[in-house]
XYZ file of C-alpha atoms in Angstrom:
379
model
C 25.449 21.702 -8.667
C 26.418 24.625 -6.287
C 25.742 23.658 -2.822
C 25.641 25.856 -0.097
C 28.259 26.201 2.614
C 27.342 25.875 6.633
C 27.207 29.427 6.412
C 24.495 29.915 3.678
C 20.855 29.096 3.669
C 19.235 28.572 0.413
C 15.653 30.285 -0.462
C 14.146 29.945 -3.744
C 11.387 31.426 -5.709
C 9.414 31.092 -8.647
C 7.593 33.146 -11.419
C 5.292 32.266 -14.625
C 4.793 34.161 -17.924
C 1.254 35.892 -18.493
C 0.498 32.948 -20.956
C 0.485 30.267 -17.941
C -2.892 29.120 -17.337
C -3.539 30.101 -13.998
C -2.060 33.237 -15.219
C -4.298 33.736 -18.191
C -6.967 32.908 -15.679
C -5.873 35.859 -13.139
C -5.854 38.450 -16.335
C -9.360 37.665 -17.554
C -10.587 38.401 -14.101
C -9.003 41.367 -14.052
C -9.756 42.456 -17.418
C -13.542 42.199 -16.208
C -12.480 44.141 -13.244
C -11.355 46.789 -15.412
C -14.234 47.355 -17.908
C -16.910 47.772 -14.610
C -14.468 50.323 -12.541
C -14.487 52.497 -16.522
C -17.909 51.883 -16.959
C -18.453 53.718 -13.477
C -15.943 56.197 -14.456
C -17.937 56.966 -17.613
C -21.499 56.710 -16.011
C -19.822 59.658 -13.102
C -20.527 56.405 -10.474
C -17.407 55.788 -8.901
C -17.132 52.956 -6.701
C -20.558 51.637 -7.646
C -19.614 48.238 -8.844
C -18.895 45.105 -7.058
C -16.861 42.483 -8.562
C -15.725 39.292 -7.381
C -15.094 37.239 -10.806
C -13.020 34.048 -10.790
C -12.008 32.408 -13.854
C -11.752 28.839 -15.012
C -10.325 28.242 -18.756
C -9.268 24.512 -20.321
C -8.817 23.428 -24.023
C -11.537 25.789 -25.457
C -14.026 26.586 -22.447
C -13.671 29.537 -20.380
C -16.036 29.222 -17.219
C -16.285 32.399 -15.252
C -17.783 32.405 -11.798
C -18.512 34.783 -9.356
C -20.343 38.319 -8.373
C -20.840 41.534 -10.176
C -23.220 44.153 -9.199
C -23.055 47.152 -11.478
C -25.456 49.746 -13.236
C -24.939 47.642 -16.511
C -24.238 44.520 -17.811
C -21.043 44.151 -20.758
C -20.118 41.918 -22.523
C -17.806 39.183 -20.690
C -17.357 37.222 -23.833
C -15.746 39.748 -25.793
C -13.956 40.842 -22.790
C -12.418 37.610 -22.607
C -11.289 36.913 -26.358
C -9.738 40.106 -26.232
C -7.639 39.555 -23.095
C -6.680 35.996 -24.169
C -6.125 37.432 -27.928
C -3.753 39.901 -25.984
C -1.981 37.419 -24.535
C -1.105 35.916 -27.832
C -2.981 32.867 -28.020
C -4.097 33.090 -31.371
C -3.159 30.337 -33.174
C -6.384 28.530 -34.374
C -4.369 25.023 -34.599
C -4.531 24.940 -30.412
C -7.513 24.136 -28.688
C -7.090 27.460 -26.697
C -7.586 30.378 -28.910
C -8.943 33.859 -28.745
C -11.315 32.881 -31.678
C -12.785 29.613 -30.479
C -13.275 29.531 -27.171
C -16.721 28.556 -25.808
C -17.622 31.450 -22.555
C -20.069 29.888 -20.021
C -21.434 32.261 -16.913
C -22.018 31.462 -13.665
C -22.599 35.147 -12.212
C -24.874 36.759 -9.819
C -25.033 40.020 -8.294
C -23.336 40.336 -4.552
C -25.118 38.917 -2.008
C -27.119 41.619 -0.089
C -26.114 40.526 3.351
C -22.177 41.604 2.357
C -23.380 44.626 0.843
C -25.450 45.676 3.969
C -22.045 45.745 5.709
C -19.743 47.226 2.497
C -22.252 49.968 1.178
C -21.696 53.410 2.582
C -25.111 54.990 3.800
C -25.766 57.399 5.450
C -22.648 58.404 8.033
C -21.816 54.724 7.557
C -18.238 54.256 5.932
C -16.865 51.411 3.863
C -16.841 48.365 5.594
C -14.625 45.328 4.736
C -15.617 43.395 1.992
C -14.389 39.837 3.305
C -12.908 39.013 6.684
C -9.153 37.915 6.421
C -5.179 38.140 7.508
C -3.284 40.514 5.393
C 0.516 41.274 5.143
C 2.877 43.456 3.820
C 6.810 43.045 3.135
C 9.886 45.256 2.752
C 13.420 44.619 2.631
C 16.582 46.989 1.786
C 18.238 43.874 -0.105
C 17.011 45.344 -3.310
C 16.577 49.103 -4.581
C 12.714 47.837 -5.160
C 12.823 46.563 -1.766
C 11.907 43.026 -2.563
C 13.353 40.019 -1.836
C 16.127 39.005 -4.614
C 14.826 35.435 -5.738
C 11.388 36.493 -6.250
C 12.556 39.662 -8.642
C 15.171 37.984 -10.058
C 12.521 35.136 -11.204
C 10.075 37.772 -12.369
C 12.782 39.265 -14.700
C 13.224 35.965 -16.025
C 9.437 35.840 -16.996
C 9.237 39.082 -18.104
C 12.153 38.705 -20.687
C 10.451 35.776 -22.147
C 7.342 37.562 -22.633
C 9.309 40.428 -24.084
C 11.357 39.145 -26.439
C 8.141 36.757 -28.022
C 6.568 40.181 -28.126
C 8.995 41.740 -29.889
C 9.681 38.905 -32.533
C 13.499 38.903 -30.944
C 12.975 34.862 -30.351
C 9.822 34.067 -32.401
C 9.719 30.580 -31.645
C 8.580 31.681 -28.297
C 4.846 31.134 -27.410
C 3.124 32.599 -24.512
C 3.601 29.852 -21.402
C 6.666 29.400 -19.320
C 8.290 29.587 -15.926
C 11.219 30.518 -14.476
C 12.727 29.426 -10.380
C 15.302 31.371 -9.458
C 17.729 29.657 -6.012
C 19.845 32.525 -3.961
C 21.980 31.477 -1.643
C 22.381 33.910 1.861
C 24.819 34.757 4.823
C 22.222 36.069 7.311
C 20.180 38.292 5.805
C 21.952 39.752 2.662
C 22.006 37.782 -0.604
C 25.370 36.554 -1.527
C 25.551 34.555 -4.887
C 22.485 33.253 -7.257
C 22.788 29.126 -7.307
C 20.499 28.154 -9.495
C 18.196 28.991 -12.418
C 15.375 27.408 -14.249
C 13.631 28.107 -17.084
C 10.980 26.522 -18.594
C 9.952 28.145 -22.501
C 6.781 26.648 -24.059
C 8.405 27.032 -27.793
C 7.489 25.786 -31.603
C 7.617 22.598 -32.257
C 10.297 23.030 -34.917
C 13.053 24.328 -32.882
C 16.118 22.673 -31.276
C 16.248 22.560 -27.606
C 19.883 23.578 -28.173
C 18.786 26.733 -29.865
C 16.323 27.018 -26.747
C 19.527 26.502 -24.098
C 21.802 28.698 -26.123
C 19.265 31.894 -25.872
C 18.093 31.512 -21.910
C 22.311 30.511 -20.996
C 23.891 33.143 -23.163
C 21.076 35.867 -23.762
C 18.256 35.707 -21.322
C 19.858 34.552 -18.240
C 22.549 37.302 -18.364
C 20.333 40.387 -19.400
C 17.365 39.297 -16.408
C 20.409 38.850 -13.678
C 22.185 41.224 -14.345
C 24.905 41.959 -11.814
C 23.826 39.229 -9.943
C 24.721 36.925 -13.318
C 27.613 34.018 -13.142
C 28.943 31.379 -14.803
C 29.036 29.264 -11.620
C 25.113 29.174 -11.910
C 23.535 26.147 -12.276
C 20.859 26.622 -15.465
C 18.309 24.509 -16.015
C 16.326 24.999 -19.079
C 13.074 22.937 -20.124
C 14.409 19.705 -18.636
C 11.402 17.547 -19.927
C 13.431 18.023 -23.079
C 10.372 19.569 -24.819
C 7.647 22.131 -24.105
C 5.848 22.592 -27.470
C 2.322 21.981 -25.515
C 1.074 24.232 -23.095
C -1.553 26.817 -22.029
C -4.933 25.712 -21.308
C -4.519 23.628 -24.196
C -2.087 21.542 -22.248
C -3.803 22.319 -18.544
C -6.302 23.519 -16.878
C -6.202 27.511 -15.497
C -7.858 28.867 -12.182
C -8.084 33.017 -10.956
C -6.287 32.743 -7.418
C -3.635 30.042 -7.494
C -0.849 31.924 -7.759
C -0.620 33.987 -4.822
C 2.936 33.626 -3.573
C 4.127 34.422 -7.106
C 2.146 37.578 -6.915
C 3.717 38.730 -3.570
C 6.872 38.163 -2.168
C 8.094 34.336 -3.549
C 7.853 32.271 0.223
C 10.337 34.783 1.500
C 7.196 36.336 3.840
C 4.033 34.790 4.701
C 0.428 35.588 2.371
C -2.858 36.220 4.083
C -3.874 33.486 1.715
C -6.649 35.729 -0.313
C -6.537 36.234 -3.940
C -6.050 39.634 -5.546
C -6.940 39.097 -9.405
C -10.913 39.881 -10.134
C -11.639 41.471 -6.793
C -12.566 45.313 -6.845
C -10.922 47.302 -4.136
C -13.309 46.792 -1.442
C -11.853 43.192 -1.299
C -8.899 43.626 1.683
C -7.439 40.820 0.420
C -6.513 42.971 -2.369
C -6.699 46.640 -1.589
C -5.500 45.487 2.300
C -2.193 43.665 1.080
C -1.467 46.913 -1.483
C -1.439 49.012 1.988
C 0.718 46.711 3.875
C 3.190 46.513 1.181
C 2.657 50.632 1.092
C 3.482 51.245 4.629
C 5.989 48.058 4.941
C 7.976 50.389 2.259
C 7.222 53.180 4.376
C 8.831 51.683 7.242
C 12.238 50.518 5.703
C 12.178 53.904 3.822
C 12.245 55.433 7.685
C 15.195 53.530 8.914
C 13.558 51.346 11.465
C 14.094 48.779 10.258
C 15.862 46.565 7.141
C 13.244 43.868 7.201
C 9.655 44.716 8.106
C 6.065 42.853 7.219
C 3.277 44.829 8.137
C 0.042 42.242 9.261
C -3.578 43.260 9.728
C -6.532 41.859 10.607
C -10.386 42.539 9.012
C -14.020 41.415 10.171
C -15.984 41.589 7.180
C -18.264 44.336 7.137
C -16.626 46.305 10.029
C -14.947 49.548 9.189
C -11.514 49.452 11.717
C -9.063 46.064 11.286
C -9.404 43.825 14.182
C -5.641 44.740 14.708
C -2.503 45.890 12.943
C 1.330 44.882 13.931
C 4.978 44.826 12.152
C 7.832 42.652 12.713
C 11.027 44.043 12.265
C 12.876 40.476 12.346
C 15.580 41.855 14.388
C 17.139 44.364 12.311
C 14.924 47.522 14.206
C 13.426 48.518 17.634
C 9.832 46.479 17.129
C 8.134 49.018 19.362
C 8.860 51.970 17.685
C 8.263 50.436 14.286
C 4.511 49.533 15.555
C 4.374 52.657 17.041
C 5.375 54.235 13.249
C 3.020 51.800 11.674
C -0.522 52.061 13.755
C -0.126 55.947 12.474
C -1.705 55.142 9.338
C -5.085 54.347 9.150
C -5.910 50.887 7.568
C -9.608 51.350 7.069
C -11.387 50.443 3.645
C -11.977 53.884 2.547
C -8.576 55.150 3.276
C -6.896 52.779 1.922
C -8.476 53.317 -1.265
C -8.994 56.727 -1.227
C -4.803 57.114 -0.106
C -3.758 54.845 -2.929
C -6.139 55.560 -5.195
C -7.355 52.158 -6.334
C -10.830 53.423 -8.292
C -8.621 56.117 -10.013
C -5.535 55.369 -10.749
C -4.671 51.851 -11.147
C -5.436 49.499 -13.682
C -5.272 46.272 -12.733
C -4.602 44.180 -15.652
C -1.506 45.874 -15.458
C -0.948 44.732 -11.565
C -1.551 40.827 -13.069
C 1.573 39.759 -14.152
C 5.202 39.398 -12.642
C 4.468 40.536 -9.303
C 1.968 42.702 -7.829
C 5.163 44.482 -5.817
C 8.568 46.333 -6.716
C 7.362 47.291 -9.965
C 7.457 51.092 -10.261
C 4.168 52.950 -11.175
C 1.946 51.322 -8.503
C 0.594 53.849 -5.812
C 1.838 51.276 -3.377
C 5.320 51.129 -4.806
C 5.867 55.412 -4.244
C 7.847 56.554 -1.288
């Protein structure tokens, strides 16, 4: 083990593949999501629906939960195998697969005392769908302007999910995590410490064969530059990880929120983006702090900035908005910069385009931040 001179402080973060339960969980929800915002796309109703869906799935029940209010009803089961079959649990040996799973509803339309304060009438504009804290992060450590342990962890995931994908390790099945450990000198990243990796595999294969492909194949390709052999890796250190999924545990929309921001490195609101249309600002309000975070490090004033809001539910304007600049800019004129954009419902969703251009199963997995093609991720 590498530990960390008196001059280095230790931060860690951690990331899951898409075919961890909670994970599975956050891409039904969003698969649901999905179908309504097309269907008002097709129907020439944009912005009509209202969708709050939270998903539950263990062994072969899939429980969703939740709110939808739209000009028509579709059909969540199929919806659901076909996100799970995605995914690539298919195997009709494990409890949990595409083809067996029993879908029970618990949905209702939104409740009309939110809509009374969401609905636009009149000269009304958007409200906010939920009350809430929101918060945005940017730092120049990385060209994506994320924190290192957090993206390096993601890659990690990602490469998993890719290579099972692409038959390059086909022992590979669908859950799995990864923890990546970076060790600092004030604020810049000097060294990765440690990795972990945890690969849900066949039951046939060697755990050597398991070590020798995430030591000398996956470790080096996610890390990149920032790859060593002085790094401590971990890999499945139960010794075995031939069970998992919801087979193995239980899944829930929502419970990995700090894997879907910024790893621990800056603080979460604490609301859940998967299964939540836009006029949620616990989603579309943390994809504009990110947005002008970015902005804000992009300006020069500062290296480090998180962007914080605040939202009464059903009230247009935020309660407030502020940055910190954690010492590396003038704090003033970055909250001077930042109260220039407007944080209300509408145009945040109108600037990023969140009922046009985004589809959100694609926001789902390994990080909802410093991946390129999001409206919030554009300079």
């Amino acid at each position: 083990m590498n530990a960390a001179d008196a001059s280095e402080v230790l931060l860690a973060s951690e990331s899951v593949t898409e075919g961890h339960p909670d994970k599975v969980c956050d891409y039904i929800s969003d698969s649901i999501l999905d179908a309504y915002l097309a269907l008002d796309r097709d129907d020439g109703a944009l912005g009509r629906s209202r969708v709050a869906v939270e998903t539950l799935a263990k062994s072969n029940l899939v429980v969703l939960a939740g709110e939808i209010t739209s000009g028509r009803v579709l059909d969540h089961g199929e919806i659901v195998r076909e996100a799970v079959r995605e995914i690539g649990y298919v195997d009709p040996g494990e409890a949990f697969h595409a083809d067996g799973l029993f879908v029970l509803e618990a949905l209702t339309k939104q409740s009309p005392e939110i809509a009374q304060g969401v609905d636009v009438r009149d000269d009304k504009a958007l409200g906010a769908g939920d009350q809430g804290i929101m918060f945005g992060y940017a730092s120049d450590e990385t060209s994506e302007l994320m924190p290192l342990p957090i993206l390096l962890a993601h890659r990690l995931t990602a490469g998993l999910a890719e290579d099972r994908h692409a038959g390059r390790a086909p022992w590979l099945r669908p859950d799995g995590k990864s923890q990546v450990t970076v060790a600092y000198r004030g604020i810049e990243p000097a060294r990765v410490s440690q990795v972990l990796v945890s690969a849900q595999h066949a039951r046939d294969v060697a755990q050597a064969k398991i070590h020798a492909y995430v030591r000398e194949d996956l470790a080096p390709r996610a890390l990149g530059d920032w790859h060593s052999e002085d790094i401590e890796v971990l890999v499945n250190p139960t010794g075995s990880f031939a069970h998992g999924g919801p087979s193995a545990d239980s899944g829930l929309t929502g419970r990995k929120i700090i894997v879907d921001s910024y790893g621990g490195v800056a603080r979460h609101g604490g609301g859940a983006f998967s299964g939540k249309d836009p006029t949620k600002v616990d989603r579309s309000g943390h994809y504009w702090c990110r947005y002008v975070a970015r902005k804000t490090v992009r300006a020069g004033l500062a290296r480090r900035a998180e962007v914080r809001v605040g939202y009464a539910i059903g009230r247009t304007e935020p309660m407030f908005v502020d940055v910190e600049t954690f010492g590396t800019g003038d704090p003033e004129e970055a909250a001077s910069f930042v109260r220039e954009f407007s944080f209300t419902p509408g145009d945040m969703i109108e600037q990023l385009a969140l009922l046009t251009e985004v589809g959100y199963r694609e926001t789902t997995n390994y990080g909802h931040f410093g991946r390129p093609g999001f409206p919030w991720e554009r300079d």
